């Protein structure tokens, strides 16, 4: 499929005949699914479902992450005609990938949201597919991890973030984007000794035993050393990858609820994610893109690229690349 196809092809989100292959339509037009994948609720034969979780009940400062999934999809349209650069394979052609749409939930019944999200992800996993979730505030990782741990057992966690999100909170019913990994560890969803947080630059008295590669360590040691250390930590354990966009410095991603200076540059995140190829990634999410606070769209662009890297990482494991 080449550039000339854009003259006659449009709205691949609805019109494409199959689930594999690149899509080439005018980037400025057409229905904006993630990477122009077909929207589908039918997971028969699907390898990977991309799904949006438009939820922002509990951000520290600036709301707006409910609009993140929509902005990430729109930004991804620029990437859809080409295979992800530098991977040496094309996950869009080798995997059956759909845009599974967004989670439906009653915004006025916040207490019902966690169970709704857990069931949503369980449905994807029960169908034999994996998931990459577009958030949404970071709380969404907690119900998602419940669904994944139910299938895979305790997981390793790779967390890209400015904050560890392990502040103490023993009320499992509270919906809080800063305490969900404390709860996940307490419930045995993740194994802290085989988990790592990257880019941290906010004080927290108790990191619950999770390995920390803070932002300064990343800057001083370099992307290759970060990826190598992460691989040592997670080993061959089943791994979930979560990327809070505020892991990036506000210069690269100003559209987030909790911007913190001194963070990763986009090139560092790209290099680390690429060098993680070979981990046993079973699922992932990109969270806290808040478009109202970035009129340039740079944060959504970063979020879309992160989602593509997560897709490529998942596909590398699923397809057994490099083995």
JSON list of C-alpha atoms in Angstrom, two decimals, residues 104-258:
[
{"chain": "A", "resi": 104, "resn": "UNK", "atom": "CA", "xyz": [-18.36, 2.37, 28.62]},
{"chain": "A", "resi": 105, "resn": "UNK", "atom": "CA", "xyz": [-19.15, 3.42, 32.19]},
{"chain": "A", "resi": 106, "resn": "UNK", "atom": "CA", "xyz": [-21.53, 5.67, 34.11]},
{"chain": "A", "resi": 107, "resn": "UNK", "atom": "CA", "xyz": [-19.50, 8.80, 34.91]},
{"chain": "A", "resi": 108, "resn": "UNK", "atom": "CA", "xyz": [-21.95, 9.60, 37.73]},
{"chain": "A", "resi": 109, "resn": "UNK", "atom": "CA", "xyz": [-21.36, 6.25, 39.45]},
{"chain": "A", "resi": 110, "resn": "UNK", "atom": "CA", "xyz": [-17.63, 6.46, 40.05]},
{"chain": "A", "resi": 111, "resn": "UNK", "atom": "CA", "xyz": [-17.67, 3.62, 42.58]},
{"chain": "A", "resi": 112, "resn": "UNK", "atom": "CA", "xyz": [-18.75, 1.23, 39.82]},
{"chain": "A", "resi": 113, "resn": "UNK", "atom": "CA", "xyz": [-15.86, 2.15, 37.54]},
{"chain": "A", "resi": 114, "resn": "UNK", "atom": "CA", "xyz": [-13.16, -0.24, 38.85]},
{"chain": "A", "resi": 115, "resn": "UNK", "atom": "CA", "xyz": [-15.29, -3.35, 38.40]},
{"chain": "A", "resi": 116, "resn": "UNK", "atom": "CA", "xyz": [-16.40, -2.19, 34.96]},
{"chain": "A", "resi": 117, "resn": "UNK", "atom": "CA", "xyz": [-12.80, -1.71, 33.83]},
{"chain": "A", "resi": 118, "resn": "UNK", "atom": "CA", "xyz": [-11.63, -5.02, 35.30]},
{"chain": "A", "resi": 119, "resn": "UNK", "atom": "CA", "xyz": [-14.43, -6.84, 33.48]},
{"chain": "A", "resi": 120, "resn": "UNK", "atom": "CA", "xyz": [-13.61, -4.97, 30.26]},
{"chain": "A", "resi": 121, "resn": "UNK", "atom": "CA", "xyz": [-9.99, -6.15, 30.34]},
{"chain": "A", "resi": 122, "resn": "UNK", "atom": "CA", "xyz": [-10.96, -9.65, 31.48]},
{"chain": "A", "resi": 123, "resn": "UNK", "atom": "CA", "xyz": [-13.18, -9.93, 28.42]},
{"chain": "A", "resi": 124, "resn": "UNK", "atom": "CA", "xyz": [-10.23, -9.09, 26.17]},
{"chain": "A", "resi": 125, "resn": "UNK", "atom": "CA", "xyz": [-7.93, -11.58, 27.91]},
{"chain": "A", "resi": 126, "resn": "UNK", "atom": "CA", "xyz": [-10.58, -14.31, 27.94]},
{"chain": "A", "resi": 127, "resn": "UNK", "atom": "CA", "xyz": [-10.86, -13.90, 24.17]},
{"chain": "A", "resi": 128, "resn": "UNK", "atom": "CA", "xyz": [-7.15, -14.70, 23.87]},
{"chain": "A", "resi": 129, "resn": "UNK", "atom": "CA", "xyz": [-5.98, -11.18, 23.01]},
{"chain": "A", "resi": 130, "resn": "UNK", "atom": "CA", "xyz": [-3.66, -8.80, 24.79]},
{"chain": "A", "resi": 131, "resn": "UNK", "atom": "CA", "xyz": [-4.43, -5.15, 25.50]},
{"chain": "A", "resi": 132, "resn": "UNK", "atom": "CA", "xyz": [-2.77, -1.76, 25.26]},
{"chain": "A", "resi": 133, "resn": "UNK", "atom": "CA", "xyz": [-4.84, 0.83, 27.10]},
{"chain": "A", "resi": 134, "resn": "UNK", "atom": "CA", "xyz": [-5.01, 4.53, 26.33]},
{"chain": "A", "resi": 135, "resn": "UNK", "atom": "CA", "xyz": [-5.84, 6.49, 29.50]},
{"chain": "A", "resi": 136, "resn": "UNK", "atom": "CA", "xyz": [-7.16, 8.15, 31.48]},
{"chain": "A", "resi": 137, "resn": "UNK", "atom": "CA", "xyz": [-5.59, 8.93, 34.85]},
{"chain": "A", "resi": 138, "resn": "UNK", "atom": "CA", "xyz": [-3.12, 6.46, 36.31]},
{"chain": "A", "resi": 139, "resn": "UNK", "atom": "CA", "xyz": [-5.63, 4.79, 38.60]},
{"chain": "A", "resi": 140, "resn": "UNK", "atom": "CA", "xyz": [-6.77, 2.74, 35.62]},
{"chain": "A", "resi": 141, "resn": "UNK", "atom": "CA", "xyz": [-3.70, 0.51, 36.00]},
{"chain": "A", "resi": 142, "resn": "UNK", "atom": "CA", "xyz": [-5.07, -0.97, 39.23]},
{"chain": "A", "resi": 143, "resn": "UNK", "atom": "CA", "xyz": [-8.23, -2.65, 37.85]},
{"chain": "A", "resi": 144, "resn": "UNK", "atom": "CA", "xyz": [-6.28, -3.62, 34.74]},
{"chain": "A", "resi": 145, "resn": "UNK", "atom": "CA", "xyz": [-3.61, -5.33, 36.88]},
{"chain": "A", "resi": 146, "resn": "UNK", "atom": "CA", "xyz": [-6.35, -7.21, 38.73]},
{"chain": "A", "resi": 147, "resn": "UNK", "atom": "CA", "xyz": [-7.54, -8.69, 35.45]},
{"chain": "A", "resi": 148, "resn": "UNK", "atom": "CA", "xyz": [-4.01, -9.53, 34.31]},
{"chain": "A", "resi": 149, "resn": "UNK", "atom": "CA", "xyz": [-2.97, -11.05, 37.63]},
{"chain": "A", "resi": 150, "resn": "UNK", "atom": "CA", "xyz": [-6.08, -13.24, 37.56]},
{"chain": "A", "resi": 151, "resn": "UNK", "atom": "CA", "xyz": [-4.77, -14.77, 34.35]},
{"chain": "A", "resi": 152, "resn": "UNK", "atom": "CA", "xyz": [-1.00, -14.64, 34.76]},
{"chain": "A", "resi": 153, "resn": "UNK", "atom": "CA", "xyz": [-0.43, -14.51, 38.52]},
{"chain": "A", "resi": 154, "resn": "UNK", "atom": "CA", "xyz": [1.79, -11.88, 40.19]},
{"chain": "A", "resi": 155, "resn": "UNK", "atom": "CA", "xyz": [3.43, -9.72, 37.56]},
{"chain": "A", "resi": 156, "resn": "UNK", "atom": "CA", "xyz": [6.59, -7.71, 37.18]},
{"chain": "A", "resi": 157, "resn": "UNK", "atom": "CA", "xyz": [5.83, -4.03, 36.68]},
{"chain": "A", "resi": 158, "resn": "UNK", "atom": "CA", "xyz": [7.85, -1.59, 34.61]},
{"chain": "A", "resi": 159, "resn": "UNK", "atom": "CA", "xyz": [6.64, 1.89, 35.48]},
{"chain": "A", "resi": 160, "resn": "UNK", "atom": "CA", "xyz": [7.74, 5.05, 33.65]},
{"chain": "A", "resi": 161, "resn": "UNK", "atom": "CA", "xyz": [6.73, 7.93, 35.89]},
{"chain": "A", "resi": 162, "resn": "UNK", "atom": "CA", "xyz": [7.69, 11.03, 37.84]},
{"chain": "A", "resi": 163, "resn": "UNK", "atom": "CA", "xyz": [6.02, 9.54, 40.94]},
{"chain": "A", "resi": 164, "resn": "UNK", "atom": "CA", "xyz": [6.16, 6.07, 42.45]},
{"chain": "A", "resi": 165, "resn": "UNK", "atom": "CA", "xyz": [2.41, 6.04, 43.23]},
{"chain": "A", "resi": 166, "resn": "UNK", "atom": "CA", "xyz": [3.00, 3.93, 46.33]},
{"chain": "A", "resi": 167, "resn": "UNK", "atom": "CA", "xyz": [1.70, 6.35, 48.94]},
{"chain": "A", "resi": 168, "resn": "UNK", "atom": "CA", "xyz": [0.09, 4.42, 51.77]},
{"chain": "A", "resi": 169, "resn": "UNK", "atom": "CA", "xyz": [-3.61, 3.78, 51.40]},
{"chain": "A", "resi": 170, "resn": "UNK", "atom": "CA", "xyz": [-5.16, 0.69, 52.96]},
{"chain": "A", "resi": 171, "resn": "UNK", "atom": "CA", "xyz": [-8.71, 1.51, 51.87]},
{"chain": "A", "resi": 172, "resn": "UNK", "atom": "CA", "xyz": [-9.02, -0.62, 48.75]},
{"chain": "A", "resi": 173, "resn": "UNK", "atom": "CA", "xyz": [-12.27, 1.13, 47.80]},
{"chain": "A", "resi": 174, "resn": "UNK", "atom": "CA", "xyz": [-10.64, 4.56, 47.39]},
{"chain": "A", "resi": 175, "resn": "UNK", "atom": "CA", "xyz": [-10.09, 5.54, 43.78]},
{"chain": "A", "resi": 176, "resn": "UNK", "atom": "CA", "xyz": [-6.77, 7.35, 43.82]},
{"chain": "A", "resi": 177, "resn": "UNK", "atom": "CA", "xyz": [-4.18, 7.69, 41.06]},
{"chain": "A", "resi": 178, "resn": "UNK", "atom": "CA", "xyz": [-1.33, 8.00, 43.56]},
{"chain": "A", "resi": 179, "resn": "UNK", "atom": "CA", "xyz": [-1.85, 4.90, 45.71]},
{"chain": "A", "resi": 180, "resn": "UNK", "atom": "CA", "xyz": [-2.80, 2.15, 43.27]},
{"chain": "A", "resi": 181, "resn": "UNK", "atom": "CA", "xyz": [0.60, 0.48, 43.17]},
{"chain": "A", "resi": 182, "resn": "UNK", "atom": "CA", "xyz": [0.72, 0.39, 46.97]},
{"chain": "A", "resi": 183, "resn": "UNK", "atom": "CA", "xyz": [-2.56, -1.49, 46.79]},
{"chain": "A", "resi": 184, "resn": "UNK", "atom": "CA", "xyz": [-1.40, -3.69, 43.92]},
{"chain": "A", "resi": 185, "resn": "UNK", "atom": "CA", "xyz": [1.62, -4.79, 45.96]},
{"chain": "A", "resi": 186, "resn": "UNK", "atom": "CA", "xyz": [-0.49, -5.30, 49.08]},
{"chain": "A", "resi": 187, "resn": "UNK", "atom": "CA", "xyz": [-2.88, -7.52, 47.10]},
{"chain": "A", "resi": 188, "resn": "UNK", "atom": "CA", "xyz": [-0.04, -9.48, 45.52]},
{"chain": "A", "resi": 189, "resn": "UNK", "atom": "CA", "xyz": [-0.81, -8.35, 41.97]},
{"chain": "A", "resi": 190, "resn": "UNK", "atom": "CA", "xyz": [2.80, -7.36, 41.34]},
{"chain": "A", "resi": 191, "resn": "UNK", "atom": "CA", "xyz": [6.11, -8.60, 42.72]},
{"chain": "A", "resi": 192, "resn": "UNK", "atom": "CA", "xyz": [8.05, -5.52, 43.90]},
{"chain": "A", "resi": 193, "resn": "UNK", "atom": "CA", "xyz": [11.45, -7.26, 43.87]},
{"chain": "A", "resi": 194, "resn": "UNK", "atom": "CA", "xyz": [11.00, -7.92, 40.16]},
{"chain": "A", "resi": 195, "resn": "UNK", "atom": "CA", "xyz": [9.54, -4.50, 39.38]},
{"chain": "A", "resi": 196, "resn": "UNK", "atom": "CA", "xyz": [11.14, -1.16, 38.57]},
{"chain": "A", "resi": 197, "resn": "UNK", "atom": "CA", "xyz": [10.14, 2.49, 38.36]},
{"chain": "A", "resi": 198, "resn": "UNK", "atom": "CA", "xyz": [11.98, 4.69, 35.86]},
{"chain": "A", "resi": 199, "resn": "UNK", "atom": "CA", "xyz": [12.29, 8.49, 35.86]},
{"chain": "A", "resi": 200, "resn": "UNK", "atom": "CA", "xyz": [11.16, 9.09, 39.45]},
{"chain": "A", "resi": 201, "resn": "UNK", "atom": "CA", "xyz": [11.78, 12.62, 40.76]},
{"chain": "A", "resi": 202, "resn": "UNK", "atom": "CA", "xyz": [9.23, 13.08, 43.56]},
{"chain": "A", "resi": 203, "resn": "UNK", "atom": "CA", "xyz": [9.91, 12.15, 47.18]},
{"chain": "A", "resi": 204, "resn": "UNK", "atom": "CA", "xyz": [8.04, 9.21, 48.68]},
{"chain": "A", "resi": 205, "resn": "UNK", "atom": "CA", "xyz": [9.09, 7.68, 52.03]},
{"chain": "A", "resi": 206, "resn": "UNK", "atom": "CA", "xyz": [8.09, 4.13, 51.08]},
{"chain": "A", "resi": 207, "resn": "UNK", "atom": "CA", "xyz": [8.56, 2.69, 47.60]},
{"chain": "A", "resi": 208, "resn": "UNK", "atom": "CA", "xyz": [7.32, -0.73, 48.76]},
{"chain": "A", "resi": 209, "resn": "UNK", "atom": "CA", "xyz": [10.48, -2.53, 47.68]},
{"chain": "A", "resi": 210, "resn": "UNK", "atom": "CA", "xyz": [10.18, -1.58, 44.00]},
{"chain": "A", "resi": 211, "resn": "UNK", "atom": "CA", "xyz": [13.56, -0.92, 42.35]},
{"chain": "A", "resi": 212, "resn": "UNK", "atom": "CA", "xyz": [14.03, 2.75, 41.50]},
{"chain": "A", "resi": 213, "resn": "UNK", "atom": "CA", "xyz": [15.98, 4.18, 38.57]},
{"chain": "A", "resi": 214, "resn": "UNK", "atom": "CA", "xyz": [15.29, 7.85, 39.17]},
{"chain": "A", "resi": 215, "resn": "UNK", "atom": "CA", "xyz": [15.57, 10.59, 36.56]},
{"chain": "A", "resi": 216, "resn": "UNK", "atom": "CA", "xyz": [19.11, 11.53, 37.55]},
{"chain": "A", "resi": 217, "resn": "UNK", "atom": "CA", "xyz": [20.22, 7.88, 37.30]},
{"chain": "A", "resi": 218, "resn": "UNK", "atom": "CA", "xyz": [18.75, 7.76, 33.80]},
{"chain": "A", "resi": 219, "resn": "UNK", "atom": "CA", "xyz": [20.48, 10.97, 32.75]},
{"chain": "A", "resi": 220, "resn": "UNK", "atom": "CA", "xyz": [23.86, 9.97, 34.19]},
{"chain": "A", "resi": 221, "resn": "UNK", "atom": "CA", "xyz": [23.90, 6.34, 33.03]},
{"chain": "A", "resi": 222, "resn": "UNK", "atom": "CA", "xyz": [22.13, 6.49, 29.68]},
{"chain": "A", "resi": 223, "resn": "UNK", "atom": "CA", "xyz": [19.28, 4.68, 27.98]},
{"chain": "A", "resi": 224, "resn": "UNK", "atom": "CA", "xyz": [21.19, 1.48, 27.18]},
{"chain": "A", "resi": 225, "resn": "UNK", "atom": "CA", "xyz": [22.23, 1.04, 30.83]},
{"chain": "A", "resi": 226, "resn": "UNK", "atom": "CA", "xyz": [18.64, 1.65, 31.98]},
{"chain": "A", "resi": 227, "resn": "UNK", "atom": "CA", "xyz": [17.24, -1.00, 29.65]},
{"chain": "A", "resi": 228, "resn": "UNK", "atom": "CA", "xyz": [19.95, -3.49, 30.64]},
{"chain": "A", "resi": 229, "resn": "UNK", "atom": "CA", "xyz": [19.26, -2.97, 34.35]},
{"chain": "A", "resi": 230, "resn": "UNK", "atom": "CA", "xyz": [15.50, -3.28, 33.84]},
{"chain": "A", "resi": 231, "resn": "UNK", "atom": "CA", "xyz": [15.99, -6.57, 32.02]},
{"chain": "A", "resi": 232, "resn": "UNK", "atom": "CA", "xyz": [18.08, -7.85, 34.91]},
{"chain": "A", "resi": 233, "resn": "UNK", "atom": "CA", "xyz": [15.31, -6.95, 37.36]},
{"chain": "A", "resi": 234, "resn": "UNK", "atom": "CA", "xyz": [12.32, -8.40, 35.51]},
{"chain": "A", "resi": 235, "resn": "UNK", "atom": "CA", "xyz": [14.18, -11.39, 34.06]},
{"chain": "A", "resi": 236, "resn": "UNK", "atom": "CA", "xyz": [11.87, -13.83, 32.30]},
{"chain": "A", "resi": 237, "resn": "UNK", "atom": "CA", "xyz": [8.87, -12.92, 34.45]},
{"chain": "A", "resi": 238, "resn": "UNK", "atom": "CA", "xyz": [5.53, -11.95, 32.89]},
{"chain": "A", "resi": 239, "resn": "UNK", "atom": "CA", "xyz": [5.62, -8.14, 32.78]},
{"chain": "A", "resi": 240, "resn": "UNK", "atom": "CA", "xyz": [3.15, -5.28, 32.57]},
{"chain": "A", "resi": 241, "resn": "UNK", "atom": "CA", "xyz": [4.43, -1.90, 31.30]},
{"chain": "A", "resi": 242, "resn": "UNK", "atom": "CA", "xyz": [2.80, 1.35, 32.35]},
{"chain": "A", "resi": 243, "resn": "UNK", "atom": "CA", "xyz": [3.89, 4.73, 31.01]},
{"chain": "A", "resi": 244, "resn": "UNK", "atom": "CA", "xyz": [2.71, 7.89, 32.75]},
{"chain": "A", "resi": 245, "resn": "UNK", "atom": "CA", "xyz": [3.34, 10.71, 30.29]},
{"chain": "A", "resi": 246, "resn": "UNK", "atom": "CA", "xyz": [4.66, 12.88, 33.14]},
{"chain": "A", "resi": 247, "resn": "UNK", "atom": "CA", "xyz": [7.74, 10.66, 33.09]},
{"chain": "A", "resi": 248, "resn": "UNK", "atom": "CA", "xyz": [8.76, 13.00, 30.29]},
{"chain": "A", "resi": 249, "resn": "UNK", "atom": "CA", "xyz": [9.98, 16.47, 31.14]},
{"chain": "A", "resi": 250, "resn": "UNK", "atom": "CA", "xyz": [7.29, 19.16, 30.72]},
{"chain": "A", "resi": 251, "resn": "UNK", "atom": "CA", "xyz": [9.37, 20.54, 27.84]},
{"chain": "A", "resi": 252, "resn": "UNK", "atom": "CA", "xyz": [8.39, 17.42, 25.89]},
{"chain": "A", "resi": 253, "resn": "UNK", "atom": "CA", "xyz": [4.94, 16.75, 27.38]},
{"chain": "A", "resi": 254, "resn": "UNK", "atom": "CA", "xyz": [3.32, 19.79, 29.01]},
{"chain": "A", "resi": 255, "resn": "UNK", "atom": "CA", "xyz": [-0.19, 18.37, 28.72]},
{"chain": "A", "resi": 256, "resn": "UNK", "atom": "CA", "xyz": [-0.39, 16.37, 31.91]},
{"chain": "A", "resi": 257, "resn": "UNK", "atom": "CA", "xyz": [-2.02, 16.84, 35.29]},
{"chain": "A", "resi": 258, "resn": "UNK", "atom": "CA", "xyz": [1.22, 16.66, 37.28]}
]
